[in-house]
mmCIF file of C-alpha atoms and ligand atoms in Angstrom:
data_model
loop_
_atom_site.group_PDB
_atom_site.id
_atom_site.type_symbol
_atom_site.label_atom_id
_atom_site.label_comp_id
_atom_site.label_asym_id
_atom_site.label_seq_id
_atom_site.Cartn_x
_atom_site.Cartn_y
_atom_site.Cartn_z
ATOM 1 C CA MET A 1332 -34.564 54.141 -8.837
ATOM 2 C CA ASP A 1333 -37.987 56.085 -8.552
ATOM 3 C CA ASP A 1334 -38.210 59.561 -9.353
ATOM 4 C CA PRO A 1335 -39.480 61.015 -6.273
ATOM 5 C CA GLU A 1336 -41.719 63.514 -8.074
ATOM 6 C CA GLU A 1337 -43.373 60.707 -10.008
ATOM 7 C CA THR A 1338 -43.932 58.659 -6.913
ATOM 8 C CA SER A 1339 -45.703 61.357 -5.261
ATOM 9 C CA LYS A 1340 -47.620 62.061 -8.460
ATOM 10 C CA SER A 1341 -48.572 58.381 -8.545
ATOM 11 C CA ALA A 1342 -49.584 58.350 -4.770
ATOM 12 C CA GLU A 1343 -51.544 61.417 -5.470
ATOM 13 C CA SER A 1344 -53.459 59.563 -8.491
ATOM 14 C CA PHE A 1345 -53.984 56.700 -6.290
ATOM 15 C CA TRP A 1346 -56.000 58.435 -3.880
ATOM 16 C CA ALA A 1347 -57.820 60.174 -6.545
ATOM 17 C CA GLN A 1348 -58.912 57.063 -8.114
ATOM 18 C CA THR A 1349 -59.673 54.765 -5.144
ATOM 19 C CA ILE A 1350 -61.411 56.901 -2.953
ATOM 20 C CA SER A 1351 -64.478 58.981 -4.228
ATOM 21 C CA PRO A 1352 -65.048 62.370 -3.062
ATOM 22 C CA THR A 1353 -68.161 61.032 -0.976
ATOM 23 C CA GLY A 1354 -65.693 58.314 0.462
ATOM 24 C CA LYS A 1355 -63.528 61.080 1.587
ATOM 25 C CA ALA A 1356 -66.317 63.028 3.216
ATOM 26 C CA TRP A 1357 -67.228 59.569 5.033
ATOM 27 C CA MET A 1358 -63.815 59.021 6.311
ATOM 28 C CA LEU A 1359 -63.692 62.555 7.609
ATOM 29 C CA GLY A 1360 -66.977 62.128 9.065
ATOM 30 C CA ILE A 1361 -66.101 58.920 10.807
ATOM 31 C CA LEU A 1362 -62.812 60.399 12.308
ATOM 32 C CA ALA A 1363 -64.877 63.571 13.572
ATOM 33 C CA LEU A 1364 -67.225 60.915 15.236
ATOM 34 C CA CYS A 1365 -64.324 59.282 16.888
ATOM 35 C CA PHE A 1366 -62.978 62.306 18.317
ATOM 36 C CA VAL A 1367 -66.441 63.520 19.563
ATOM 37 C CA SER A 1368 -67.260 60.249 21.426
ATOM 38 C CA GLN A 1369 -63.663 60.004 22.743
ATOM 39 C CA THR A 1370 -63.932 63.478 24.182
ATOM 40 C CA TYR A 1371 -67.396 62.803 25.416
ATOM 41 C CA LEU A 1372 -66.328 59.393 27.320
ATOM 42 C CA VAL A 1373 -63.177 61.290 28.767
ATOM 43 C CA TYR A 1374 -65.374 64.091 30.207
ATOM 44 C CA SER A 1375 -68.049 62.085 31.359
ATOM 45 C CA ASP A 1376 -65.981 59.731 33.372
ATOM 46 C CA PRO A 1377 -68.392 59.247 36.351
ATOM 47 C CA THR A 1378 -65.262 58.684 39.026
ATOM 48 C CA PRO A 1379 -65.757 61.584 41.319
ATOM 49 C CA THR A 1380 -62.977 64.042 41.204
ATOM 50 C CA ARG A 1381 -62.030 66.121 44.141
ATOM 51 C CA VAL A 1382 -59.757 68.826 44.690
ATOM 52 C CA LEU A 1383 -57.622 69.108 47.753
ATOM 53 C CA VAL A 1384 -58.149 72.130 49.944
ATOM 54 C CA GLY A 1385 -56.612 73.670 52.797
ATOM 55 C CA GLU A 1386 -55.688 71.006 55.692
ATOM 56 C CA GLU A 1387 -55.926 68.262 53.043
ATOM 57 C CA LEU A 1388 -53.259 70.066 50.935
ATOM 58 C CA ALA A 1389 -51.089 70.482 53.923
ATOM 59 C CA GLY A 1390 -51.525 66.680 54.879
ATOM 60 C CA ARG A 1391 -50.400 65.957 51.198
ATOM 61 C CA ARG A 1392 -47.050 67.952 51.946
ATOM 62 C CA VAL A 1393 -46.587 66.184 55.201
ATOM 63 C CA TRP A 1394 -47.122 62.966 53.363
ATOM 64 C CA LEU A 1395 -44.439 63.717 50.688
ATOM 65 C CA ALA A 1396 -41.875 65.323 53.205
ATOM 66 C CA ASN A 1397 -41.829 62.301 55.427
ATOM 67 C CA ASN A 1398 -41.570 59.735 52.544
ATOM 68 C CA CYS A 1399 -44.761 57.722 53.224
ATOM 69 C CA GLN A 1400 -44.960 56.927 49.654
ATOM 70 C CA ALA A 1401 -41.470 55.112 50.004
ATOM 71 C CA CYS A 1402 -43.671 52.271 51.659
ATOM 72 C CA HIS A 1403 -47.353 52.971 51.100
ATOM 73 C CA GLN A 1404 -49.218 53.270 47.609
ATOM 74 C CA LEU A 1405 -52.170 55.674 46.657
ATOM 75 C CA TYR A 1406 -54.195 53.837 43.817
ATOM 76 C CA GLY A 1407 -51.393 51.467 43.764
ATOM 77 C CA PHE A 1408 -48.511 53.941 43.285
ATOM 78 C CA GLY A 1409 -45.759 53.921 45.701
ATOM 79 C CA GLY A 1410 -43.511 51.380 47.757
ATOM 80 C CA PHE A 1411 -44.771 47.888 48.402
ATOM 81 C CA LEU A 1412 -43.357 47.488 52.007
ATOM 82 C CA GLY A 1413 -46.623 48.725 53.898
ATOM 83 C CA PRO A 1414 -50.212 48.578 52.730
ATOM 84 C CA ASP A 1415 -51.985 50.507 50.009
ATOM 85 C CA LEU A 1416 -53.631 53.740 51.913
ATOM 86 C CA THR A 1417 -55.893 54.857 49.421
ATOM 87 C CA ASN A 1418 -58.977 53.880 51.560
ATOM 88 C CA ALA A 1419 -57.172 53.724 54.955
ATOM 89 C CA ALA A 1420 -59.414 56.417 56.315
ATOM 90 C CA SER A 1421 -62.408 53.739 55.959
ATOM 91 C CA ARG A 1422 -60.496 51.156 57.886
ATOM 92 C CA LEU A 1423 -59.071 53.571 60.664
ATOM 93 C CA GLN A 1424 -60.035 56.448 63.108
ATOM 94 C CA LYS A 1425 -57.878 59.394 63.491
ATOM 95 C CA PRO A 1426 -56.604 58.044 67.030
ATOM 96 C CA GLN A 1427 -55.368 54.756 65.232
ATOM 97 C CA LEU A 1428 -53.494 56.835 62.725
ATOM 98 C CA ALA A 1429 -51.936 59.049 65.266
ATOM 99 C CA ASP A 1430 -51.029 55.635 67.372
ATOM 100 C CA ARG A 1431 -49.318 53.964 64.431
ATOM 101 C CA LEU A 1432 -47.281 57.164 63.597
ATOM 102 C CA ALA A 1433 -46.207 57.639 67.156
ATOM 103 C CA LEU A 1434 -45.553 53.982 67.720
ATOM 104 C CA GLY A 1435 -44.645 52.495 64.595
ATOM 105 C CA LYS A 1436 -45.398 48.894 63.923
ATOM 106 C CA GLY A 1437 -43.423 46.074 62.623
ATOM 107 C CA GLN A 1438 -41.620 47.438 59.555
ATOM 108 C CA MET A 1439 -43.077 50.811 59.974
ATOM 109 C CA PRO A 1440 -40.788 53.431 61.558
ATOM 110 C CA LYS A 1441 -42.069 55.580 64.186
ATOM 111 C CA PHE A 1442 -42.717 59.354 63.156
ATOM 112 C CA ASP A 1443 -42.381 62.000 65.679
ATOM 113 C CA LEU A 1444 -44.812 64.675 64.252
ATOM 114 C CA PRO A 1445 -46.512 67.681 65.585
ATOM 115 C CA GLU A 1446 -50.460 67.147 66.315
ATOM 116 C CA ASP A 1447 -51.118 69.516 63.261
ATOM 117 C CA ASP A 1448 -49.307 67.131 60.663
ATOM 118 C CA VAL A 1449 -51.195 64.440 62.013
ATOM 119 C CA THR A 1450 -54.469 66.363 61.635
ATOM 120 C CA ALA A 1451 -53.468 67.110 58.282
ATOM 121 C CA LEU A 1452 -52.574 63.743 57.265
ATOM 122 C CA TRP A 1453 -55.770 62.594 58.451
ATOM 123 C CA GLU A 1454 -57.705 65.185 56.516
ATOM 124 C CA PHE A 1455 -55.749 63.965 53.272
ATOM 125 C CA LEU A 1456 -56.194 60.200 53.870
ATOM 126 C CA SER A 1457 -60.067 61.005 54.327
ATOM 127 C CA ALA A 1458 -60.070 62.991 51.092
ATOM 128 C CA MET A 1459 -58.142 60.378 49.432
ATOM 129 C CA ASN A 1460 -60.812 57.858 50.501
ATOM 130 C CA GLU A 1461 -63.637 59.881 49.058
ATOM 131 C CA THR A 1462 -61.949 59.673 45.394
ATOM 132 C CA GLY A 1463 -62.808 55.945 44.966
ATOM 133 C CA ILE A 1464 -61.329 52.323 45.809
ATOM 134 C CA GLY A 1465 -57.505 51.931 45.471
ATOM 135 C CA GLN A 1466 -56.546 48.639 44.231
ATOM 136 C CA ALA A 1467 -54.012 47.135 46.228
ATOM 137 C CA ARG A 1468 -51.171 44.982 44.413
ATOM 138 C CA ASN A 1469 -50.309 41.765 45.949
ATOM 139 C CA PRO A 1470 -46.518 41.274 45.870
ATOM 140 C CA VAL A 1471 -46.822 37.863 47.397
ATOM 141 C CA ARG A 1472 -48.866 36.667 44.501
ATOM 142 C CA ALA A 1473 -46.658 38.120 41.934
ATOM 143 C CA GLY A 1474 -43.827 35.729 43.385
ATOM 144 C CA VAL A 1475 -41.823 38.274 45.427
ATOM 145 C CA SER A 1476 -41.414 37.970 49.370
ATOM 146 C CA ALA A 1477 -43.738 39.331 51.497
ATOM 147 C CA ASN A 1478 -42.293 42.634 51.716
ATOM 148 C CA GLY A 1479 -42.492 43.200 48.225
ATOM 149 C CA ILE A 1480 -38.563 43.155 47.895
ATOM 150 C CA PRO A 1481 -37.222 40.147 45.893
ATOM 151 C CA SER A 1482 -35.489 37.849 48.126
ATOM 152 C CA ASN A 1483 -33.088 36.444 45.549
ATOM 153 C CA SER A 1484 -31.903 39.254 43.689
ATOM 154 C CA PRO A 1485 -28.221 38.892 42.371
ATOM 155 C CA SER A 1486 -27.049 41.404 45.021
ATOM 156 C CA THR A 1487 -28.686 39.861 47.772
ATOM 157 C CA LEU A 1488 -27.367 36.355 46.865
ATOM 158 C CA ALA A 1489 -23.896 37.980 46.405
ATOM 159 C CA VAL A 1490 -23.973 39.729 49.853
ATOM 160 C CA GLN A 1491 -25.110 36.504 51.616
ATOM 161 C CA LYS A 1492 -22.499 34.464 49.868
ATOM 162 C CA ILE A 1493 -19.748 36.843 50.898
ATOM 163 C CA LEU A 1494 -21.077 37.154 54.528
ATOM 164 C CA LYS A 1495 -21.128 33.570 54.908
ATOM 165 C CA ALA A 1496 -17.760 32.917 53.950
ATOM 166 C CA SER A 1497 -16.473 35.797 56.291
ATOM 167 C CA GLY A 1498 -18.309 34.055 59.325
ATOM 168 C CA ASP A 1499 -18.486 37.860 60.757
ATOM 169 C CA GLN A 1500 -21.480 37.152 63.161
ATOM 170 C CA GLY A 1501 -22.122 40.962 63.646
ATOM 171 C CA ALA A 1502 -22.377 41.866 60.172
ATOM 172 C CA ILE A 1503 -24.561 38.623 59.214
ATOM 173 C CA SER A 1504 -27.210 39.674 62.264
ATOM 174 C CA GLY A 1505 -26.882 43.195 61.053
ATOM 175 C CA PHE A 1506 -27.869 41.933 57.404
ATOM 176 C CA GLU A 1507 -30.879 39.960 58.992
ATOM 177 C CA ILE A 1508 -32.016 43.249 60.624
ATOM 178 C CA TYR A 1509 -31.369 45.310 57.573
ATOM 179 C CA ARG A 1510 -33.544 42.852 55.468
ATOM 180 C CA SER A 1511 -36.533 42.330 57.809
ATOM 181 C CA TYR A 1512 -36.898 45.622 58.978
ATOM 182 C CA THR A 1513 -37.566 49.238 57.559
ATOM 183 C CA CYS A 1514 -34.627 49.756 55.503
ATOM 184 C CA VAL A 1515 -35.450 48.056 52.455
ATOM 185 C CA GLY A 1516 -38.635 50.025 52.040
ATOM 186 C CA CYS A 1517 -36.205 52.862 51.129
ATOM 187 C CA HIS A 1518 -32.652 51.825 50.318
ATOM 188 C CA VAL A 1519 -31.531 49.278 47.756
ATOM 189 C CA LEU A 1520 -28.151 47.419 47.589
ATOM 190 C CA PHE A 1521 -25.425 49.051 45.535
ATOM 191 C CA GLY A 1522 -27.511 51.968 44.066
ATOM 192 C CA GLU A 1523 -29.200 55.137 45.068
ATOM 193 C CA SER A 1524 -33.010 54.370 45.158
ATOM 194 C CA ALA A 1525 -35.564 56.305 43.517
ATOM 195 C CA ILE A 1526 -36.537 58.323 46.561
ATOM 196 C CA GLY A 1527 -32.895 59.397 47.037
ATOM 197 C CA ALA A 1528 -31.653 56.956 49.768
ATOM 198 C CA PRO A 1529 -28.081 56.405 49.197
ATOM 199 C CA ASP A 1530 -26.028 53.501 48.364
ATOM 200 C CA LEU A 1531 -25.096 52.102 51.910
ATOM 201 C CA SER A 1532 -21.949 50.444 50.633
ATOM 202 C CA LEU A 1533 -20.626 53.778 49.900
ATOM 203 C CA SER A 1534 -21.750 55.217 53.109
ATOM 204 C CA GLY A 1535 -19.812 52.102 54.974
ATOM 205 C CA LEU A 1536 -16.590 53.349 53.141
ATOM 206 C CA ARG A 1537 -17.058 57.085 53.690
ATOM 207 C CA LEU A 1538 -18.353 57.038 57.403
ATOM 208 C CA SER A 1539 -17.001 55.823 60.654
ATOM 209 C CA ALA A 1540 -18.582 53.258 62.897
ATOM 210 C CA GLN A 1541 -19.678 56.114 65.336
ATOM 211 C CA GLU A 1542 -21.161 58.177 62.340
ATOM 212 C CA ILE A 1543 -23.162 55.532 61.171
ATOM 213 C CA GLN A 1544 -24.537 54.449 64.525
ATOM 214 C CA SER A 1545 -25.612 58.100 65.416
ATOM 215 C CA LYS A 1546 -27.332 58.292 62.017
ATOM 216 C CA LEU A 1547 -29.390 55.024 62.906
ATOM 217 C CA GLU A 1548 -30.157 56.449 66.373
ATOM 218 C CA MET A 1549 -31.126 59.994 65.288
ATOM 219 C CA GLY A 1550 -32.288 59.490 61.565
ATOM 220 C CA VAL A 1551 -31.221 61.952 59.053
ATOM 221 C CA PRO A 1552 -34.075 64.672 59.089
ATOM 222 C CA PRO A 1553 -36.366 64.861 57.223
ATOM 223 C CA LEU A 1554 -36.403 61.881 54.903
ATOM 224 C CA MET A 1555 -34.855 59.214 56.925
ATOM 225 C CA PRO A 1556 -36.460 58.265 60.118
ATOM 226 C CA PRO A 1557 -34.850 57.316 63.409
ATOM 227 C CA SER A 1558 -34.678 53.442 63.045
ATOM 228 C CA GLY A 1559 -35.972 52.955 66.511
ATOM 229 C CA LEU A 1560 -33.281 50.009 67.077
ATOM 230 C CA SER A 1561 -31.757 49.238 70.240
ATOM 231 C CA ALA A 1562 -28.011 50.143 70.698
ATOM 232 C CA GLU A 1563 -26.792 46.594 70.293
ATOM 233 C CA LYS A 1564 -28.909 46.178 66.943
ATOM 234 C CA ARG A 1565 -27.640 49.504 65.786
ATOM 235 C CA ALA A 1566 -24.035 48.139 66.490
ATOM 236 C CA GLN A 1567 -25.026 45.137 64.322
ATOM 237 C CA VAL A 1568 -26.608 47.142 61.583
ATOM 238 C CA GLN A 1569 -23.526 49.255 61.383
ATOM 239 C CA ALA A 1570 -21.024 46.313 61.258
ATOM 240 C CA PHE A 1571 -23.092 45.151 58.247
ATOM 241 C CA ILE A 1572 -22.777 48.526 56.769
ATOM 242 C CA THR A 1573 -19.027 48.867 57.376
ATOM 243 C CA PHE A 1574 -18.651 45.225 56.009
ATOM 244 C CA LEU A 1575 -20.767 46.124 52.683
ATOM 245 C CA GLY A 1576 -18.137 48.895 52.101
ATOM 246 C CA GLU A 1577 -15.027 46.750 52.706
ATOM 247 C CA HIS A 1578 -16.591 43.939 50.264
ATOM 248 C CA ARG A 1579 -17.983 46.341 47.620
ATOM 249 C CA GLU A 1580 -15.810 45.490 44.759
ATOM 250 C CA GLU A 1581 -16.192 41.649 45.551
ATOM 251 C CA ALA A 1582 -19.893 41.886 45.644
ATOM 252 C CA LEU A 1583 -20.143 43.864 42.509
ATOM 253 C CA ALA A 1584 -18.004 41.367 40.789
ATOM 254 C CA LEU A 1585 -20.144 38.538 41.815
ATOM 255 C CA VAL A 1586 -23.484 40.435 40.767
ATOM 256 C CA GLU A 1587 -21.601 40.887 37.289
ATOM 257 C CA GLU A 1588 -20.970 37.178 36.921
ATOM 258 C CA SER A 1589 -24.523 36.250 37.883
ATOM 259 C CA THR A 1590 -26.437 35.308 34.877
ATOM 260 C CA ASP A 1591 -29.798 34.473 36.798
ATOM 261 C CA ASP A 1592 -32.406 34.789 34.023
ATOM 262 C CA ALA A 1593 -34.759 33.221 36.348
ATOM 263 C CA PHE A 1594 -34.788 36.016 38.630
ATOM 264 C CA TRP A 1595 -35.447 38.647 36.005
ATOM 265 C CA ASP A 1596 -38.340 36.396 34.899
ATOM 266 C CA ASN A 1597 -39.698 36.261 38.052
ATOM 267 C CA LEU A 1598 -39.565 39.950 38.596
ATOM 268 C CA PRO A 1599 -43.139 41.343 38.346
ATOM 269 C CA TRP A 1600 -43.588 44.191 35.735
ATOM 270 C CA TRP A 1601 -43.555 47.182 38.014
ATOM 271 C CA GLU A 1602 -40.033 46.541 39.374
ATOM 272 C CA PHE A 1603 -38.225 46.865 35.807
HETATM 273 C C1 HEC B 605 -40.406 52.152 55.848
HETATM 274 C C2 HEC B 605 -41.316 51.698 55.545
HETATM 275 C C3 HEC B 605 -42.705 52.851 55.945
HETATM 276 C C4 HEC B 605 -42.887 54.220 55.706
HETATM 277 C C5 HEC B 605 -41.571 55.077 55.735
HETATM 278 C C6 HEC B 605 -44.160 54.333 56.481
HETATM 279 N N1 HEC B 605 -44.605 53.257 56.701
HETATM 280 FE FE1 HEC B 605 -46.640 53.015 57.407
HETATM 281 N N2 HEC B 605 -46.556 51.195 57.184
HETATM 282 C C7 HEC B 605 -45.676 50.250 57.024
HETATM 283 C C8 HEC B 605 -45.662 49.060 57.212
HETATM 284 C C9 HEC B 605 -44.880 47.658 56.897
HETATM 285 C C10 HEC B 605 -46.912 48.767 57.653
HETATM 286 C C11 HEC B 605 -47.794 47.749 58.063
HETATM 287 C C12 HEC B 605 -47.538 47.512 59.586
HETATM 288 C C13 HEC B 605 -47.796 46.234 60.200
HETATM 289 O O1 HEC B 605 -49.230 46.090 60.360
HETATM 290 O O2 HEC B 605 -47.130 45.430 60.725
HETATM 291 C C14 HEC B 605 -47.574 50.475 57.782
HETATM 292 C C15 HEC B 605 -48.776 50.665 58.303
HETATM 293 C C16 HEC B 605 -49.365 51.936 58.224
HETATM 294 C C17 HEC B 605 -50.733 52.132 58.687
HETATM 295 C C18 HEC B 605 -51.896 51.320 58.929
HETATM 296 C C19 HEC B 605 -52.562 50.676 57.798
HETATM 297 C C20 HEC B 605 -53.601 49.816 57.931
HETATM 298 O O3 HEC B 605 -54.322 49.711 56.990
HETATM 299 O O4 HEC B 605 -53.771 49.217 59.125
HETATM 300 C C21 HEC B 605 -50.794 53.702 58.348
HETATM 301 C C22 HEC B 605 -52.045 54.269 58.697
HETATM 302 C C23 HEC B 605 -49.462 54.129 57.988
HETATM 303 N N3 HEC B 605 -48.596 53.004 57.944
HETATM 304 C C24 HEC B 605 -49.413 55.453 57.753
HETATM 305 C C25 HEC B 605 -48.222 55.778 57.208
HETATM 306 C C26 HEC B 605 -47.815 57.332 56.873
HETATM 307 C C27 HEC B 605 -48.733 58.640 57.224
HETATM 308 C C28 HEC B 605 -46.489 57.395 56.723
HETATM 309 C C29 HEC B 605 -45.762 58.787 56.659
HETATM 310 C C30 HEC B 605 -45.756 59.444 57.670
HETATM 311 C C31 HEC B 605 -45.809 56.061 56.811
HETATM 312 N N4 HEC B 605 -46.836 55.305 57.089
HETATM 313 C C32 HEC B 605 -44.761 55.698 56.567
HETATM 314 C C33 HEC B 605 -44.332 50.749 56.457
HETATM 315 C C34 HEC B 605 -44.184 52.208 56.384
HETATM 316 C C1 HEC B 606 -38.272 56.212 54.803
HETATM 317 C C2 HEC B 606 -37.233 55.958 54.076
HETATM 318 C C3 HEC B 606 -35.873 55.497 54.871
HETATM 319 C C4 HEC B 606 -35.875 54.149 55.623
HETATM 320 C C5 HEC B 606 -37.146 53.487 56.101
HETATM 321 C C6 HEC B 606 -34.692 54.193 56.011
HETATM 322 N N1 HEC B 606 -33.620 55.035 55.569
HETATM 323 FE FE1 HEC B 606 -31.791 55.259 55.418
HETATM 324 N N2 HEC B 606 -31.843 57.138 54.490
HETATM 325 C C7 HEC B 606 -32.718 57.398 53.593
HETATM 326 C C8 HEC B 606 -32.589 58.596 53.093
HETATM 327 C C9 HEC B 606 -33.597 59.524 52.349
HETATM 328 C C10 HEC B 606 -31.289 58.901 53.426
HETATM 329 C C11 HEC B 606 -30.550 60.195 52.841
HETATM 330 C C12 HEC B 606 -30.694 61.294 53.915
HETATM 331 C C13 HEC B 606 -29.963 62.686 53.432
HETATM 332 O O1 HEC B 606 -28.810 62.547 53.508
HETATM 333 O O2 HEC B 606 -30.707 63.622 53.727
HETATM 334 C C14 HEC B 606 -30.795 57.986 54.195
HETATM 335 C C15 HEC B 606 -29.636 57.973 54.904
HETATM 336 C C16 HEC B 606 -29.090 56.822 55.445
HETATM 337 C C17 HEC B 606 -27.737 56.617 56.111
HETATM 338 C C18 HEC B 606 -26.655 57.523 56.075
HETATM 339 C C19 HEC B 606 -25.883 57.648 54.643
HETATM 340 C C20 HEC B 606 -24.972 58.622 54.367
HETATM 341 O O3 HEC B 606 -24.164 58.189 53.340
HETATM 342 O O4 HEC B 606 -25.044 59.761 54.849
HETATM 343 C C21 HEC B 606 -27.650 55.530 56.781
HETATM 344 C C22 HEC B 606 -26.421 54.812 57.218
HETATM 345 C C23 HEC B 606 -28.851 54.860 56.619
HETATM 346 N N3 HEC B 606 -29.645 55.669 55.937
HETATM 347 C C24 HEC B 606 -29.122 53.482 56.996
HETATM 348 C C25 HEC B 606 -30.437 53.153 57.159
HETATM 349 C C26 HEC B 606 -30.895 51.842 57.907
HETATM 350 C C27 HEC B 606 -29.641 50.734 58.455
HETATM 351 C C28 HEC B 606 -32.172 51.765 57.816
HETATM 352 C C29 HEC B 606 -33.080 50.507 58.470
HETATM 353 C C30 HEC B 606 -32.933 50.589 59.862
HETATM 354 C C31 HEC B 606 -32.488 52.777 57.274
HETATM 355 N N4 HEC B 606 -31.397 53.628 56.713
HETATM 356 C C32 HEC B 606 -33.974 53.241 56.887
HETATM 357 C C33 HEC B 606 -34.162 56.847 53.631
HETATM 358 C C34 HEC B 606 -34.774 55.938 54.663
#
């Protein structure tokens, strides 16, 4: 065993012998230079910075309060159901933003916002547009389905298998609506999502059919928008959610069994 005192002594003499005082001065000099040039590069970054003020700040609050980031990205950060909106203000005019919010489109839900909020959102998106070019990520190229949600996840496959075996047409239609509609932008199967949308299989156990249908009709303010679905479709989605609750254990057992490494291999890095 080495005597620690001796080891530290021999380390000291190593430095004393192999590096001359001029050598040490040079090393110190190079370190200082690295620090100075790093500092220079960081503070001379030519990307224009922009502090949000007034309406723009209010717009950011509306953006967060209504969960736009669950489906949209700014500079590539956010959900993938809808497009990156960093430069939306260069593609759209304010009336088009107002229309999109009031009417929804495809997988984008309607938002019944006061005019002040729409104006603030417009100011916020215009300010974002002035800060640079947002690089939209392309989930399709990364091997996930068009809406950015992996279509072959173990939980999706498990639910599909159990639904098929049951022959429950209402729940099967409900699942198709759930999968192709806004829901997957915020909810994940058998887990609470990062934005706090609950595990719907637990809701299926806890809530009555009537309660679920009314939440789909009215939304759960402020984070869950009204679904905008017809009464018939709301009933189908509710049948699916109730089904999820009733078959929760069975589905989780199937997920546990699945050793589908190919799924994890195909997942883009940001989904981990
Ligand atoms: C549940 C997901 C979801 C949420 C939440 C959501 N959007 Fe969208 N949004 C979409 C999808 C999907 C599209 C693309 C619709 C299409 O063209 O079919 C879209 C399109 C848009 C567009 C048009 C973009 C373009 O380049 O044409 C704007 C603007 C927009 N959304 C703004 C918002 C704002 C502001 C919020 C928050 C108040 C919001 N969205 C919330 C899913 C969502
Ligand atoms: C923009 C994000 C978003 C979208 C889109 C969305 N939800 Fe939600 N949902 C939430 C959040 C967040 C909650 C929890 C709200 C709360 O309790 O304050 C919620 C709550 C619910 C509840 C009540 C759950 C409970 O246990 O009380 C149901 C049912 C539900 N969502 C179903 C759906 C369905 C079906 C869709 C598609 C038609 C959908 N949601 C679309 C975010 C979303």
